[in-house]
């Protein structure tokens, strides 16, 4: 059985992430989405909120689990007995970042294989930071995130 992990901040999960997870779940027997506990950037949602939103968003995919993790993503993959790590690529800037990270991860764990998915055209421009900015300014985000995430964003931004 091939297990894949898909690590990220998911602050919050978007339709772009869901697209990558859905495509991965169709390729491998099991996918574990790893929600990073302490990303190296300011997050809007707590770990519990990010986990809950991701779990709800991926509930229809029977071979997908959502878990939190801290530390190195290669260690998380090892703990999950995963042989594949999945990432998504939107634009060339993503490629440069992912390439560096992939080289480092290969050094740390040469047995872990990286699989990158090209973002679907509809979500090429979609990143959580831009999404949060649009939500904060009252823009329409309905087609970019599941309904429960849009509600959580509106609630959070309303409280700010
Ligand atoms: P980071 O790991 O930088 O905190 P995220 O948690 O937002 O980024 O994303 C996790 C992974 O999902 C990264 O590989 C990122 O490139 C990918 N990703 C994010 N948004 C999209 C999208 N719209 N389409 C495809 N992949 C995406």
JSON list of C-alpha atoms in Angstrom, two decimals, residues 1 6 14 17 19 22 26 34-35 66 76-77 79 125 132 134 141 143 151 155 159:
[
{"chain": "A", "resi": 1, "resn": "UNK", "atom": "CA", "xyz": [0.00, 0.00, 0.00]},
{"chain": "A", "resi": 6, "resn": "UNK", "atom": "CA", "xyz": [0.41, 16.35, 2.02]},
{"chain": "A", "resi": 14, "resn": "UNK", "atom": "CA", "xyz": [-8.96, 26.25, -0.02]},
{"chain": "A", "resi": 17, "resn": "UNK", "atom": "CA", "xyz": [-5.72, 22.36, -1.64]},
{"chain": "A", "resi": 19, "resn": "UNK", "atom": "CA", "xyz": [-8.19, 19.77, -5.67]},
{"chain": "A", "resi": 22, "resn": "UNK", "atom": "CA", "xyz": [-8.65, 14.79, -4.37]},
{"chain": "A", "resi": 26, "resn": "UNK", "atom": "CA", "xyz": [-7.19, 8.96, -6.71]},
{"chain": "A", "resi": 34, "resn": "UNK", "atom": "CA", "xyz": [-0.64, 17.12, 7.67]},
{"chain": "A", "resi": 35, "resn": "UNK", "atom": "CA", "xyz": [-1.62, 20.43, 9.21]},
{"chain": "A", "resi": 66, "resn": "UNK", "atom": "CA", "xyz": [-6.18, 14.80, 8.45]},
{"chain": "A", "resi": 76, "resn": "UNK", "atom": "CA", "xyz": [6.01, 13.30, 9.90]},
{"chain": "A", "resi": 77, "resn": "UNK", "atom": "CA", "xyz": [6.10, 11.25, 6.68]},
{"chain": "A", "resi": 79, "resn": "UNK", "atom": "CA", "xyz": [5.98, 8.41, 11.35]},
{"chain": "A", "resi": 125, "resn": "UNK", "atom": "CA", "xyz": [-3.98, 32.31, -8.49]},
{"chain": "A", "resi": 132, "resn": "UNK", "atom": "CA", "xyz": [-7.70, 36.18, 3.59]},
{"chain": "A", "resi": 134, "resn": "UNK", "atom": "CA", "xyz": [-10.02, 39.49, -0.14]},
{"chain": "A", "resi": 141, "resn": "UNK", "atom": "CA", "xyz": [-14.84, 34.11, -1.92]},
{"chain": "A", "resi": 143, "resn": "UNK", "atom": "CA", "xyz": [-16.11, 29.84, -5.39]},
{"chain": "A", "resi": 151, "resn": "UNK", "atom": "CA", "xyz": [-18.35, 31.31, 6.98]},
{"chain": "A", "resi": 155, "resn": "UNK", "atom": "CA", "xyz": [-16.77, 35.40, 11.23]},
{"chain": "A", "resi": 159, "resn": "UNK", "atom": "CA", "xyz": [-14.34, 40.01, 14.76]}
]
